[in-house]
Each structure stands twice: as C-alpha cells, then as structure tokens.
mmCIF file of C-alpha atoms and ligand atoms in Angstrom:
data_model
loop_
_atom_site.group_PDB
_atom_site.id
_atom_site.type_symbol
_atom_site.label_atom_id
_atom_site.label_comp_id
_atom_site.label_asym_id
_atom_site.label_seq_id
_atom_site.Cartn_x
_atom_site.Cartn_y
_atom_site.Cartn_z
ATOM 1 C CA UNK Y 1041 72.164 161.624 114.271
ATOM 2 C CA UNK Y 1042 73.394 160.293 117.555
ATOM 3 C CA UNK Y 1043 76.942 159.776 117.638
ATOM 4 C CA UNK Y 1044 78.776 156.229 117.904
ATOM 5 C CA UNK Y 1045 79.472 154.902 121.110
ATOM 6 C CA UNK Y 1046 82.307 152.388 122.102
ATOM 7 C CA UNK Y 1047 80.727 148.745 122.650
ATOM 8 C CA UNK Y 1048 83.078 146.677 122.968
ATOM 9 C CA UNK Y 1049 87.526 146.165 122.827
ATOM 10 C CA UNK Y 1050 88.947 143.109 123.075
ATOM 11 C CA UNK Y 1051 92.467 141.728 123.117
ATOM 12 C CA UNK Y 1052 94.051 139.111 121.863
ATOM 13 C CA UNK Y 1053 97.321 137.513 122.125
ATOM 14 C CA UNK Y 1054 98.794 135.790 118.841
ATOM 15 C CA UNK Y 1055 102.233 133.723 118.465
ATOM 16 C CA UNK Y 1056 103.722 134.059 115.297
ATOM 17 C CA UNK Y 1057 107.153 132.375 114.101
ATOM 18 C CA UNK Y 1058 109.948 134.481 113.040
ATOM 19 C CA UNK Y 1059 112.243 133.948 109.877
ATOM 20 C CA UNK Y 1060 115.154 133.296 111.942
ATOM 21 C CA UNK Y 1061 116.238 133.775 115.680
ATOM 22 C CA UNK Y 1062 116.847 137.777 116.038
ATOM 23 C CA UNK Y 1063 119.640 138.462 119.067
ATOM 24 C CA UNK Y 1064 119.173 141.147 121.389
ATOM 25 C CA UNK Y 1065 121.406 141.976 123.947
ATOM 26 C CA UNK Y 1066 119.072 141.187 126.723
ATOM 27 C CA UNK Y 1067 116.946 138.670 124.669
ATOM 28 C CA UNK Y 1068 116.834 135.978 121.509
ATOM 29 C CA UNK Y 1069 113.350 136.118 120.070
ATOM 30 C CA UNK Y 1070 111.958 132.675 118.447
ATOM 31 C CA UNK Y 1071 109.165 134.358 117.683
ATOM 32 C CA UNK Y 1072 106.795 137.363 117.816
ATOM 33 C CA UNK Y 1073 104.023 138.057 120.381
ATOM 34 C CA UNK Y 1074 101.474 140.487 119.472
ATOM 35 C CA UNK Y 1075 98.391 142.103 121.159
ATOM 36 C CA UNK Y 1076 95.348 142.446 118.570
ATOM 37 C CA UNK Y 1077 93.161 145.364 119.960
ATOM 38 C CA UNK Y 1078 89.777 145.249 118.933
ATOM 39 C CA UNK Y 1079 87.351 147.883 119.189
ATOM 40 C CA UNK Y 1080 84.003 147.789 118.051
ATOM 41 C CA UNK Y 1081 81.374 150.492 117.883
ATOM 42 C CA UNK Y 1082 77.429 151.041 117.864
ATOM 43 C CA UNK Y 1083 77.592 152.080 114.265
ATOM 44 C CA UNK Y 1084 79.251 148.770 113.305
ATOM 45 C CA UNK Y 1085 82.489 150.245 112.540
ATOM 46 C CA UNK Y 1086 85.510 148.170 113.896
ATOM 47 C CA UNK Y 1087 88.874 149.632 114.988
ATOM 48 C CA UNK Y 1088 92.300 147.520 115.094
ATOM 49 C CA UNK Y 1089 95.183 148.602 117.163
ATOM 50 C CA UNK Y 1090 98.476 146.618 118.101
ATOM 51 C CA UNK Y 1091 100.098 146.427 121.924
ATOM 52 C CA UNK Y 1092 103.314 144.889 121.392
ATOM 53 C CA UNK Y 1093 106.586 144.170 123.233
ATOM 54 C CA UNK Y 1094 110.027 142.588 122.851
ATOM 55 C CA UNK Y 1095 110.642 139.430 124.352
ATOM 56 C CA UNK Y 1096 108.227 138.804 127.518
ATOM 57 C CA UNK Y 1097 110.099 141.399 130.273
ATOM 58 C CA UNK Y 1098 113.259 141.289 128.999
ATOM 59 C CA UNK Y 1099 112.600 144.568 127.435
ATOM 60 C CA UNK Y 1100 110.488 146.777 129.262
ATOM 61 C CA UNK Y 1101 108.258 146.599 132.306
ATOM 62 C CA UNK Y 1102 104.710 145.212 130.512
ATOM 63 C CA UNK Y 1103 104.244 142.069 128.789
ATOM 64 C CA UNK Y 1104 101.854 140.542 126.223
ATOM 65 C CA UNK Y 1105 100.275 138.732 129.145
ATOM 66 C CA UNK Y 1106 100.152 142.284 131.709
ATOM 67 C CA UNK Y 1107 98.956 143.989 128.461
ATOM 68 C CA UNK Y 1108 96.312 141.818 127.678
ATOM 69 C CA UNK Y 1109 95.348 141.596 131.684
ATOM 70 C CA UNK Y 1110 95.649 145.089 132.316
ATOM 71 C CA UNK Y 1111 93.366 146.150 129.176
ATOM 72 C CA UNK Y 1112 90.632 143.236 130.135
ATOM 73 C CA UNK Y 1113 90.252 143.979 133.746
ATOM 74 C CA UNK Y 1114 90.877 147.914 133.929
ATOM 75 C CA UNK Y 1115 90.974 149.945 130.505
ATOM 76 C CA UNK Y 1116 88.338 148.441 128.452
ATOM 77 C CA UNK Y 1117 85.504 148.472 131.109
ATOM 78 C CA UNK Y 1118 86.286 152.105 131.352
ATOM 79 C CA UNK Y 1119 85.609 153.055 127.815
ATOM 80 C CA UNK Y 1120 82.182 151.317 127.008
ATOM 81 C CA UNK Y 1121 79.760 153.872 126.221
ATOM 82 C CA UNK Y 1122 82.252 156.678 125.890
ATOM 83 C CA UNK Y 1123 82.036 158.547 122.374
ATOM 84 C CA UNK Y 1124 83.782 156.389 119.904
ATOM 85 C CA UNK Y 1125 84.823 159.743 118.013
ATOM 86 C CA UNK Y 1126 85.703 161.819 120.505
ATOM 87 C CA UNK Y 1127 89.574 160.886 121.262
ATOM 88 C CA UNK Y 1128 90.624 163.078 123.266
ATOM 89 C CA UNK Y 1129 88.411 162.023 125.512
ATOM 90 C CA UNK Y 1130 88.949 158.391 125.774
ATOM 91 C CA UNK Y 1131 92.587 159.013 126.274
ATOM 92 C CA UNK Y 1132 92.262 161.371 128.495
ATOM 93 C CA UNK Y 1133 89.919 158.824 130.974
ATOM 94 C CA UNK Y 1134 92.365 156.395 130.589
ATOM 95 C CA UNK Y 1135 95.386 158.476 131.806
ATOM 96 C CA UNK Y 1136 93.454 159.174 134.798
ATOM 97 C CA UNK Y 1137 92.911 156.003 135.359
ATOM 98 C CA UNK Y 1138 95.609 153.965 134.527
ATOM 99 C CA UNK Y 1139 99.670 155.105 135.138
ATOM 100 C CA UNK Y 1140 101.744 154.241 132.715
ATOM 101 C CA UNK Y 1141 100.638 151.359 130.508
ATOM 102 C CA UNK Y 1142 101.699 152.982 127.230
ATOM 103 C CA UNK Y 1143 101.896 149.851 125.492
ATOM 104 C CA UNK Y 1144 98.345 149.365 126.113
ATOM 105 C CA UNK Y 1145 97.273 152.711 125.789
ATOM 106 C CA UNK Y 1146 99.283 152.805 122.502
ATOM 107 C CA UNK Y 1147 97.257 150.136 121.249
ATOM 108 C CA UNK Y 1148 94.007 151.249 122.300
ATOM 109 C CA UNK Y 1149 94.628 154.666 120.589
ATOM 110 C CA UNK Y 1150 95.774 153.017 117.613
ATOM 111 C CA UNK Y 1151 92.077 151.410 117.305
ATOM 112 C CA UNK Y 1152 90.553 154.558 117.943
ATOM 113 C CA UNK Y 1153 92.224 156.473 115.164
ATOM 114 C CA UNK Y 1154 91.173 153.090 112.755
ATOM 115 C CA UNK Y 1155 87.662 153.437 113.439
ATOM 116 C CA UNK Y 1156 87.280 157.160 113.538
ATOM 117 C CA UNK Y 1157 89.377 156.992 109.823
ATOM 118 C CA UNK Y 1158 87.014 154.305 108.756
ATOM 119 C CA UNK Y 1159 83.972 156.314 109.656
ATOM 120 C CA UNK Y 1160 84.894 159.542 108.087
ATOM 121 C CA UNK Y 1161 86.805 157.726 105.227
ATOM 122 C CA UNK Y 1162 89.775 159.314 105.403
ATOM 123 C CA UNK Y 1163 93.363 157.568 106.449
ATOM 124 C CA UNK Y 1164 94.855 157.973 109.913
ATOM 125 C CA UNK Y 1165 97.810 160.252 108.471
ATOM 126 C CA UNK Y 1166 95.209 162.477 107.588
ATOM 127 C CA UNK Y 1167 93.232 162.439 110.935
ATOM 128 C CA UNK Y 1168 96.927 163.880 112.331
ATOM 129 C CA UNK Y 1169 97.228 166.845 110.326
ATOM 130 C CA UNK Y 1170 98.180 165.278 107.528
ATOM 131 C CA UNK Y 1171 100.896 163.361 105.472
ATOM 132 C CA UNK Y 1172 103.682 164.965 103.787
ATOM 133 C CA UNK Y 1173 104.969 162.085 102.491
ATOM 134 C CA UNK Y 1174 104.340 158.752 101.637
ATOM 135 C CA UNK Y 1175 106.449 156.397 102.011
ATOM 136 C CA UNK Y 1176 109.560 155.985 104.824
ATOM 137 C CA UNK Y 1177 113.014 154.834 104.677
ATOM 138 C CA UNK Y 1178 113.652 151.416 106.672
ATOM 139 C CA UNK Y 1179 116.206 150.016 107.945
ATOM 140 C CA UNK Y 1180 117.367 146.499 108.774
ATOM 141 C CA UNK Y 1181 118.641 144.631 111.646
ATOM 142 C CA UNK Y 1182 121.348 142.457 111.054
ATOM 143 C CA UNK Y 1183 121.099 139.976 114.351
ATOM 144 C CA UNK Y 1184 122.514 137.007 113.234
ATOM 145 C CA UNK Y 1185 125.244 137.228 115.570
ATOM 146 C CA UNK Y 1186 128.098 135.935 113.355
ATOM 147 C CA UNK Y 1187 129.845 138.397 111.604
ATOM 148 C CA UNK Y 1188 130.173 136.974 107.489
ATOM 149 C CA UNK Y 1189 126.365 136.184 107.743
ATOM 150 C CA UNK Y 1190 125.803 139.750 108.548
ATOM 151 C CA UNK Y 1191 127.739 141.024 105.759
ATOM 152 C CA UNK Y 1192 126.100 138.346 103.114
ATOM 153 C CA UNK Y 1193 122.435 139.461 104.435
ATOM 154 C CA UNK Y 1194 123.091 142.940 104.299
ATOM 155 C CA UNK Y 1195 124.915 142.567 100.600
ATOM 156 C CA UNK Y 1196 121.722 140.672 99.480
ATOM 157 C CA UNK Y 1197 119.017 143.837 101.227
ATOM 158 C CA UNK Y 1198 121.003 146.185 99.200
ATOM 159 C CA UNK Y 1199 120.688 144.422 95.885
ATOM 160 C CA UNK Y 1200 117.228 143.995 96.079
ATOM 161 C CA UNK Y 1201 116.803 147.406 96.887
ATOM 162 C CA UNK Y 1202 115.238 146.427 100.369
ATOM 163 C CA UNK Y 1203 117.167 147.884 103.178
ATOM 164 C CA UNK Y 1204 120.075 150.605 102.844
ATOM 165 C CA UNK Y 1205 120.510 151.189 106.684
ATOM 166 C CA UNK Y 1206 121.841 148.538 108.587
ATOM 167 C CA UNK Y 1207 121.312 148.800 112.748
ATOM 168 C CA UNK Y 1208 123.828 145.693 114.408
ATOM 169 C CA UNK Y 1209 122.583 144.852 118.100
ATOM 170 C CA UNK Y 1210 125.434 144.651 120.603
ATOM 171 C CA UNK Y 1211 126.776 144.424 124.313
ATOM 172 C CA UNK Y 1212 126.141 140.700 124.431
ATOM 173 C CA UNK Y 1213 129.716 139.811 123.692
ATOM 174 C CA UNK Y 1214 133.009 141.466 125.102
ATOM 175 C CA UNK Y 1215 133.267 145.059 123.927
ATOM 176 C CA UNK Y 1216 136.422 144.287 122.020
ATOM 177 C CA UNK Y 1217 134.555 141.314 120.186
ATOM 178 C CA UNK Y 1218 131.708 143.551 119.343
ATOM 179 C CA UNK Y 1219 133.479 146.361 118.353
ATOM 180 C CA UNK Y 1220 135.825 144.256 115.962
ATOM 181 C CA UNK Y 1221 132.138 142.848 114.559
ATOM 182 C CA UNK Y 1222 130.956 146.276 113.960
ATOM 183 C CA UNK Y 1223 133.858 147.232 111.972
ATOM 184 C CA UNK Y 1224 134.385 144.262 109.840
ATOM 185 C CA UNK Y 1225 130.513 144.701 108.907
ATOM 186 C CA UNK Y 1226 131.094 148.895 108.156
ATOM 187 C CA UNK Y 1227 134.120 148.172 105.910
ATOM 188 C CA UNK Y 1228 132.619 145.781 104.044
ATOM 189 C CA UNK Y 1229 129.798 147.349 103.204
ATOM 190 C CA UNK Y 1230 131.936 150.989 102.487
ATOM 191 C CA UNK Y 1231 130.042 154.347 101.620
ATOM 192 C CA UNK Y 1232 126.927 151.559 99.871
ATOM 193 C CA UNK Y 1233 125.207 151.714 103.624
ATOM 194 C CA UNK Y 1234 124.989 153.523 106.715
ATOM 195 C CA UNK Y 1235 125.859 151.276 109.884
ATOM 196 C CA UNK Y 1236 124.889 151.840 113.175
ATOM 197 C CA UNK Y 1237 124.826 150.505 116.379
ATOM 198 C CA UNK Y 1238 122.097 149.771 119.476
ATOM 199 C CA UNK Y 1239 123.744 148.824 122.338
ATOM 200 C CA UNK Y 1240 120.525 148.177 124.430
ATOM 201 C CA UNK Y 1241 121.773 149.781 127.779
ATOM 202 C CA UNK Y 1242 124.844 147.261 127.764
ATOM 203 C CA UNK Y 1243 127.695 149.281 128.046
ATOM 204 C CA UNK Y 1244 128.944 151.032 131.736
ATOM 205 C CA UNK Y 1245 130.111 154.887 131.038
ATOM 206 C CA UNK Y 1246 133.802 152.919 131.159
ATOM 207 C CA UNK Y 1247 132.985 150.847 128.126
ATOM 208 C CA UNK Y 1248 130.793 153.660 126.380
ATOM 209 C CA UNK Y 1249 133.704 155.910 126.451
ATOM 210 C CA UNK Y 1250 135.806 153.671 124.228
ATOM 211 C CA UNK Y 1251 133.509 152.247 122.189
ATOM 212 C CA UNK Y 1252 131.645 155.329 121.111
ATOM 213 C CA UNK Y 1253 135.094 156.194 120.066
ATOM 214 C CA UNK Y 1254 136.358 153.619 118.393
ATOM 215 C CA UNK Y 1255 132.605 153.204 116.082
ATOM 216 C CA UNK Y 1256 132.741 157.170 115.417
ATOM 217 C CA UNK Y 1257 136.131 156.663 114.323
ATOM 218 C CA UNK Y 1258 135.470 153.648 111.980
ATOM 219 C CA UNK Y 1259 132.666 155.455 109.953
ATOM 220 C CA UNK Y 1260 129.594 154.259 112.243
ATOM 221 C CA UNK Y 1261 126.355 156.944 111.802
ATOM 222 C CA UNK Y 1262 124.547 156.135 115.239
ATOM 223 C CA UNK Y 1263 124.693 155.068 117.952
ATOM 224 C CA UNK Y 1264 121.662 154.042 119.938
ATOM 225 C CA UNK Y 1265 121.002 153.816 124.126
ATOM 226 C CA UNK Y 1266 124.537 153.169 125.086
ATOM 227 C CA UNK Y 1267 124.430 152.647 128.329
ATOM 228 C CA UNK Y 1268 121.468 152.596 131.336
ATOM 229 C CA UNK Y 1269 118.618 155.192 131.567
ATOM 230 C CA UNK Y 1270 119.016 155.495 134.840
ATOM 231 C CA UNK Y 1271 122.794 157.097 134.368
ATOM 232 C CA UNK Y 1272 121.771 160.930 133.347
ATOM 233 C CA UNK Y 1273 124.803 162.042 134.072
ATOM 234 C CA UNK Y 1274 126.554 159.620 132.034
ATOM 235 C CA UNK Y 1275 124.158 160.080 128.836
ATOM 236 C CA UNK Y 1276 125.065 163.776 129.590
ATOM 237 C CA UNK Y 1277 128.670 163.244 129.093
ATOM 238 C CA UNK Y 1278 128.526 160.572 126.812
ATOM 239 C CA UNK Y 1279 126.661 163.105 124.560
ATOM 240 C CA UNK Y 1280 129.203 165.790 124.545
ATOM 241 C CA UNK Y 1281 132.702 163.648 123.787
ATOM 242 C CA UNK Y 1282 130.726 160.921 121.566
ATOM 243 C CA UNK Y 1283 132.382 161.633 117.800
ATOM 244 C CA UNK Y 1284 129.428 159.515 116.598
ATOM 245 C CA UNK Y 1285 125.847 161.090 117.768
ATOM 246 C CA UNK Y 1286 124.073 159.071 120.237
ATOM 247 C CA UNK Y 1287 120.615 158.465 120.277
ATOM 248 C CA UNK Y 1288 118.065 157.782 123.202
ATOM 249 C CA UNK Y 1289 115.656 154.846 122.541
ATOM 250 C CA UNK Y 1290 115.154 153.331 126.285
ATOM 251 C CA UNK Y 1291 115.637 156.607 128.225
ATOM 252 C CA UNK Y 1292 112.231 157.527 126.607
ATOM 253 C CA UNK Y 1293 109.443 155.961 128.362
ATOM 254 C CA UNK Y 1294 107.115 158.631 128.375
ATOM 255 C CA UNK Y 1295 106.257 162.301 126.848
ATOM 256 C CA UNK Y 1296 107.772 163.591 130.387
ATOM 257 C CA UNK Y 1297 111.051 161.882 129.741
ATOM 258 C CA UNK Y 1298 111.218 163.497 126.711
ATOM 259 C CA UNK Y 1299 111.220 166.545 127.730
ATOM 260 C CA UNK Y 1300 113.780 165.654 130.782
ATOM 261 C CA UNK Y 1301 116.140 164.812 128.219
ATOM 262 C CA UNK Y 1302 116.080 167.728 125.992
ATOM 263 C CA UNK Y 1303 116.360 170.047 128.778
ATOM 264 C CA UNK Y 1304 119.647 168.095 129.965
ATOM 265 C CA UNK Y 1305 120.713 167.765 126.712
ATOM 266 C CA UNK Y 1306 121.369 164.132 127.045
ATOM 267 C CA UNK Y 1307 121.213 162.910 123.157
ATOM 268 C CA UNK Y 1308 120.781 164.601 119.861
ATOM 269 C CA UNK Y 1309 118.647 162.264 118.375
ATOM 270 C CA UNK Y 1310 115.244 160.462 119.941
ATOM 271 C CA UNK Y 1311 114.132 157.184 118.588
ATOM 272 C CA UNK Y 1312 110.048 157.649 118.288
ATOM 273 C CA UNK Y 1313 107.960 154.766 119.229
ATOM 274 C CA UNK Y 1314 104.517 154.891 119.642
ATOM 275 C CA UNK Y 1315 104.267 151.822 122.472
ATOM 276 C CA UNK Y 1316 106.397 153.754 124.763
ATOM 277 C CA UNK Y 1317 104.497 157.244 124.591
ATOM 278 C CA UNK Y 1318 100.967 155.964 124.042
ATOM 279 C CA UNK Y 1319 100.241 156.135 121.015
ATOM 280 C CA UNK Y 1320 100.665 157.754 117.188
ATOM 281 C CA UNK Y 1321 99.331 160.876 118.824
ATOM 282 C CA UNK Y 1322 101.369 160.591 121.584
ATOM 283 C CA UNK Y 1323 104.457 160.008 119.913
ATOM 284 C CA UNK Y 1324 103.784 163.140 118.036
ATOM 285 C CA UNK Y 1325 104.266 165.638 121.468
ATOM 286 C CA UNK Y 1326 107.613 163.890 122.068
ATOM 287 C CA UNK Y 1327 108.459 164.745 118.223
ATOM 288 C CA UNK Y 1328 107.312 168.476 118.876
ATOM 289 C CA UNK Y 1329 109.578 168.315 122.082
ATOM 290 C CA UNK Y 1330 112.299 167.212 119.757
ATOM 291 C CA UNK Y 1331 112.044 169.485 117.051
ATOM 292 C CA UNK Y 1332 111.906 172.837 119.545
ATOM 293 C CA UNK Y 1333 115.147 171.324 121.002
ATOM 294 C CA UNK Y 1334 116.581 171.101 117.859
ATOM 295 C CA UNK Y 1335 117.248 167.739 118.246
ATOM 296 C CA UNK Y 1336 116.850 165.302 115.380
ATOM 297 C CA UNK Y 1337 114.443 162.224 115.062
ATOM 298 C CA UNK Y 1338 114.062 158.391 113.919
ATOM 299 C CA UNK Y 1339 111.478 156.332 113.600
ATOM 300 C CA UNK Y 1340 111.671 153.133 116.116
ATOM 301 C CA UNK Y 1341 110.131 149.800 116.660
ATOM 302 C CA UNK Y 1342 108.980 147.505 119.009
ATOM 303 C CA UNK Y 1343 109.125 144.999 116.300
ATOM 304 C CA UNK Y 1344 105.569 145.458 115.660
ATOM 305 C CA UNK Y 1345 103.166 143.205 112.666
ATOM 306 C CA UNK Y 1346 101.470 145.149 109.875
ATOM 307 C CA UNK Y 1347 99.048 147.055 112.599
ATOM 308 C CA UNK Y 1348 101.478 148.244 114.606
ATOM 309 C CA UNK Y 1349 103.983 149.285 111.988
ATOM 310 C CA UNK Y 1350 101.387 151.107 109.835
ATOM 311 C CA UNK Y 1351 99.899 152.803 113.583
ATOM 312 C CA UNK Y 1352 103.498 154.001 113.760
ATOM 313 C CA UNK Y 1353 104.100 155.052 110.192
ATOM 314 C CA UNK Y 1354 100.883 157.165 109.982
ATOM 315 C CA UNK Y 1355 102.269 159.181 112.112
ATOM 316 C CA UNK Y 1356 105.581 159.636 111.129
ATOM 317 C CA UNK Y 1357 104.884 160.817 107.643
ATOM 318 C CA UNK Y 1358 103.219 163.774 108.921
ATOM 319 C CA UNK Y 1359 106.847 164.324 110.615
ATOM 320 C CA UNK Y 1360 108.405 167.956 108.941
ATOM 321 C CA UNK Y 1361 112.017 166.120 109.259
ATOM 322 C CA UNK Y 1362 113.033 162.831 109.825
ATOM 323 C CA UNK Y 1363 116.279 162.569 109.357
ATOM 324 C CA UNK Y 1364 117.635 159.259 110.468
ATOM 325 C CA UNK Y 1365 114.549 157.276 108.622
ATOM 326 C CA UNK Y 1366 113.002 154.626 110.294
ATOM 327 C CA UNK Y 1367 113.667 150.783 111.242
ATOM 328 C CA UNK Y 1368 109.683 150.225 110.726
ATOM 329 C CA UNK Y 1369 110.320 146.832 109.090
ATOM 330 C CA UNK Y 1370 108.833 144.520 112.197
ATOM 331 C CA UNK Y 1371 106.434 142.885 109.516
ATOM 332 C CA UNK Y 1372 109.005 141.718 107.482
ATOM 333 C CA UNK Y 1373 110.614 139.609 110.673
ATOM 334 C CA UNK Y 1374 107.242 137.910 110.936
ATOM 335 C CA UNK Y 1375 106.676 134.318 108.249
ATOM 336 C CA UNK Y 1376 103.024 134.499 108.373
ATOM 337 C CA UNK Y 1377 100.234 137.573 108.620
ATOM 338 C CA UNK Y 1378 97.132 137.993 109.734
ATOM 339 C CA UNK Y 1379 96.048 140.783 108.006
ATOM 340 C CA UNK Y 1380 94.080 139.983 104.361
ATOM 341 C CA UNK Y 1381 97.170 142.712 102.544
ATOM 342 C CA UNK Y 1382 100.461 142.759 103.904
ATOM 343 C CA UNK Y 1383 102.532 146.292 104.242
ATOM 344 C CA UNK Y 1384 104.293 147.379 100.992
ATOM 345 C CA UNK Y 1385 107.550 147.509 101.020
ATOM 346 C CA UNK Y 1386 109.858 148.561 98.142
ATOM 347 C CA UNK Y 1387 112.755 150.611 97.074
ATOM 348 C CA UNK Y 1388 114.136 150.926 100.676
ATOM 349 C CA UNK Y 1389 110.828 151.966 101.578
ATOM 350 C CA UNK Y 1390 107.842 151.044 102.999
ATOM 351 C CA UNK Y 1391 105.060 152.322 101.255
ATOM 352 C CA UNK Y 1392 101.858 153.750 103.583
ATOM 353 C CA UNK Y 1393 98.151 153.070 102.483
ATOM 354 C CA UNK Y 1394 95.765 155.888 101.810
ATOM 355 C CA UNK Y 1395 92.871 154.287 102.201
ATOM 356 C CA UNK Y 1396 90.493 154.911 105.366
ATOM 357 C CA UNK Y 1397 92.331 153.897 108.966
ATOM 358 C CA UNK Y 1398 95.582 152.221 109.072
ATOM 359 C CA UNK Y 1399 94.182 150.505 105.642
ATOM 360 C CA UNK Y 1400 94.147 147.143 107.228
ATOM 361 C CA UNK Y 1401 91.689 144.427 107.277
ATOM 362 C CA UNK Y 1402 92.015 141.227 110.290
ATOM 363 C CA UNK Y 1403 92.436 137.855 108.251
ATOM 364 C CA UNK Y 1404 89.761 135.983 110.419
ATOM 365 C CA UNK Y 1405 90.509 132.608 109.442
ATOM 366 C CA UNK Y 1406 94.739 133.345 110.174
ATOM 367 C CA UNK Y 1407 93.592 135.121 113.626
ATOM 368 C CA UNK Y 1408 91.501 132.393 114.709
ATOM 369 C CA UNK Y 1409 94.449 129.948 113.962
ATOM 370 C CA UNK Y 1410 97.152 132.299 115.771
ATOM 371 C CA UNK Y 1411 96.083 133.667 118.734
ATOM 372 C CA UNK Y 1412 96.474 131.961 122.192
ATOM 373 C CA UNK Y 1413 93.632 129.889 123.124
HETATM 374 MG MG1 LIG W 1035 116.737 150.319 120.644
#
C-alpha cells in the first residue's frame, strides 16, 4: 500500500471573544486570536493543529497575521507531497528551511501528530511514548486587576472544585502596589491555594531583588520570568538569593535556550510550552534537558483554544514529573468554541481524550462564522 502523502495545510485566523478583559503586563486581551492549521492528506485523513500567540506583538516576535503569512507563502509549499507519516521528516525540512517560527512550526507539528493518531487510531499521548496519566492539574489566572475581585473569583474556582492554583500577572503597577496586591490575595486565600506570581519581564534586577523577597516571605510558591531574558547575569543571581524559586517562561524561546539556561543555572523551574519550542515533540527535548538538570517543570500556555491546549497536554502527561501542574486552562478564557466537544475539565483538572489524535473534531458551521474573512 503506498503511503499517504501531504496534500494540502491551510491556515486560518479566527477572532473569538473572551469572558472578560485578561491584563498582562505588556498587554489587555479583548479577545483571543487563533491560527487553525489544517492539514489534509491523500488518504483523506485530516490533521488540526493550533499556532497561537498573546496579544498581536506584544508578546513575542510572530503574530497571528506573520504566522498565517509565513506558513502560506514558505512552510506549507514545502511539505506537499512529503510523507504524511513520516514526522521526522517534515520537521526536519522545515527547520532547514525556516529559522525560528516555532509558533508555526508548533502548529504544523501539532496537525501532523492528529492525522498520523487518526490513521493508526491511537491518541497523540500514545504516539509520544505514552501517557502516564490522564488528566493535569490547572491553574487559573486571576487578571482582573483589582484586588477584592481577585479574591471573590478565586474563592468561587475553589468551591467548584475548578482551579486550586492561582498565577496573578504583575509589573504593570508600581512594585509596592503590586506587591501589596499579591499579598492581600495570598492571605486571603491561606494554606486553601497556592499563589504565584508572573511578572512578564517587568521588573529591573533592582526591583526583582525586593520583590522576590518580599513574595517568598509572604507564602508565594513561584515566581515566573522576573525580569528581561536578555539579563543572564541577573536571572543568575536572581536564582541563587530568590527565597521563592523562580521560574523561566520568556527566557525559553527555543530547545537551545534551554539548554543555555540549565548549564548557567539560571532558574529551577522551566515553564513548557509547545509554541515556543515547536511543537509537543519539541517541547519534550527541553523537558529531557530539564529533568537531567534536575530542574523541575510546569506546564505553560500561550492561552491556546481546545487544539492547542489538548496539543500541549498530550504531551505533558507522558511527563515522569510535573511538579508545578499546569495553567492549560486557555479554553476556558474563550465564550464560544469551534470544536463539536469542548475540553473536560473537572476536579482541578483537565481531563485528556483517548480517542485517536488530539480527540478533536472542527465545528464547520462555528469556523466558517469565526475566522477572518
Ligand atoms: Mg509567563
């Protein structure tokens, strides 16, 4: 039997509201832009991958719009006819030639895993080695920006048994004004929840120094990119005198910087995302880089919908230890879907399929009336 070739991948760009504004330092989303990655093959199997970013550029250095340009023009032409099976293979053409463009690639690896699952029936977690759990711990991000709605939301995720882990974005506001927000929110919520803290890059070493103080003081688990990738050194020290531990989320932008970090010892914990290494494969080398450093791992977002959250999870419950759970709850931002069953989510946990692929099927008639025209 000849094997399946790729025929066809196509993106598309879909708007979707949000159930309230959600405050990043460097950005307030409205809504949600996603990148829909279609793949379709010569033995009519179809393969659905997600590309998606934060907030246009505010985040990182690709957009939906690059994304979408960059996968039209350059990475899709160069995969028709390839083997739709062989992985490895398509990844490896598209490294050499495209830099960077992990977002995309992400995506596009995402779809591959999809359609190869679909064709030999078996789900994606599987087609990594295999699951040894299945479900993951999520936590919530409480971005309302005003400190007794934080408290009330967070109150009402624990009594519905939604959310236990509680991430608050600062650096917006004066460092005094955040770090008196951060506190209020920790003792109100006592020993019931684990607070933590993503400062987004916000903070110079000056600020860092006091702040990671004052939250590892107050009872505050994490705390997440600090201050610029671009200041090793400072990550470096930061890391040592921190009394909270301090994760790296931006710093990591590819497999390479990774391993950079490990061997500088520059953070004891690495937040795993699958957009900025290239996919759930991918993300899976900076894991293994990780875990021989002995440092420990957590399971990030780029506020993904249900494909790119499932992409993600798949490979994270074939993680041996995870130890600061996951914030894999970008679905749950969204107010509408457009796939046909939305992700499970449940006991503090979000629940992964194990049916063939990411177990996810494109609503057509909720595509066709969200995507960009
Ligand atoms: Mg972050």
């Amino acid at each position: 039997m000849p094997s399946a070739v790729i025929e066809s991948l196509e993106s598309i760009i879909v708007d979707l509201p949000t159930i309230r504004p959600h405050k990043l330092a460097m950005h307030t989303m409205q809504n949600q832009t996603l990148v829909i990655i279609r793949l379709r093959c010569s033995d009519g199997i179809e393969g659905i991958g997600e590309s998606t970013t934060i907030g246009g550029l505010a985040y990182g250095n690709e957009s939906p719009e690059s994304i979408k340009q960059n996968i039209d023009s350059h990475l899709a032409p160069a995969l028709i006819g390839l083997e739709a099976g062989n992985i490895n293979a398509a990844m490896q053409k598209l490294d050499k030639i495209a830099k960077g463009n992990t977002f995309a690639k992400s995506g596009i690896e995402s779809a591959l895993l999809d359609a190869q699952g679909k064709r030999l029936g078996l789900p994606v977690s599987e087609l990594l080695g295999g699951r040894v759990r299945d479900s993951l711990e999520v936590a919530w991000t409480l971005a309302s920006g005003d400190t007794a709605r934080d408290i009330a939301e967070a109150e009402h995720m624990l009594e519905i048994r939604r959310h236990r882990i509680f991430k608050l974005k600062i650096g917006a506001n004066p460092l005094e004004q955040d770090l008196k927000h951060v506190v209020a929110i920790k003792k109100a919520l006592g020993d019931h929840a684990s607070v933590r803290v993503d400062v987004n890059q916000y903070w110079d070493e000056s600020q860092a120094i006091r702040g990671c103080q004052v939250l590892g003081e107050n009872g505050i688990d994490l705390i997440e990119q600090p201050i610029s990738r671009i200041n090793r050194g400072g990550q470096i020290r930061l890391n040592q005198r921190s009394p909270a531990p301090i994760m790296a989320d931006e710093s990591i932008e590819s497999v390479e910087d990774a391993f950079s970090l490990a061997a500088d010892g520059a953070a004891s914990v690495f937040a795993l995302k699958i957009a900025k290494n290239g996919g759930p494969r991918a993300v899976l080398r900076t894991a293994q880089i990780a875990e021989a450093a002995g440092i420990a791992l957590y399971g990030g977002t780029m506020l993904e919908g249900a494909v790119g959250t499932l992409a993600s999870a798949h490979a994270f419950v074939t993680l041996n230890r995870l130890t600061w759970h996951t914030e894999l709850f970008g679905p749950l931002l969204l107010t509408e879907e457009i796939v046909t069953e939305a992700p499970v989510y449940r006991d503090f946990q979000l629940h992964v399929p194990r049916t063939p692929g990411l177990g996810l099927t494109l609503d057509e008639e909720r595509l066709a009336r969200f995507r960009r025209h």
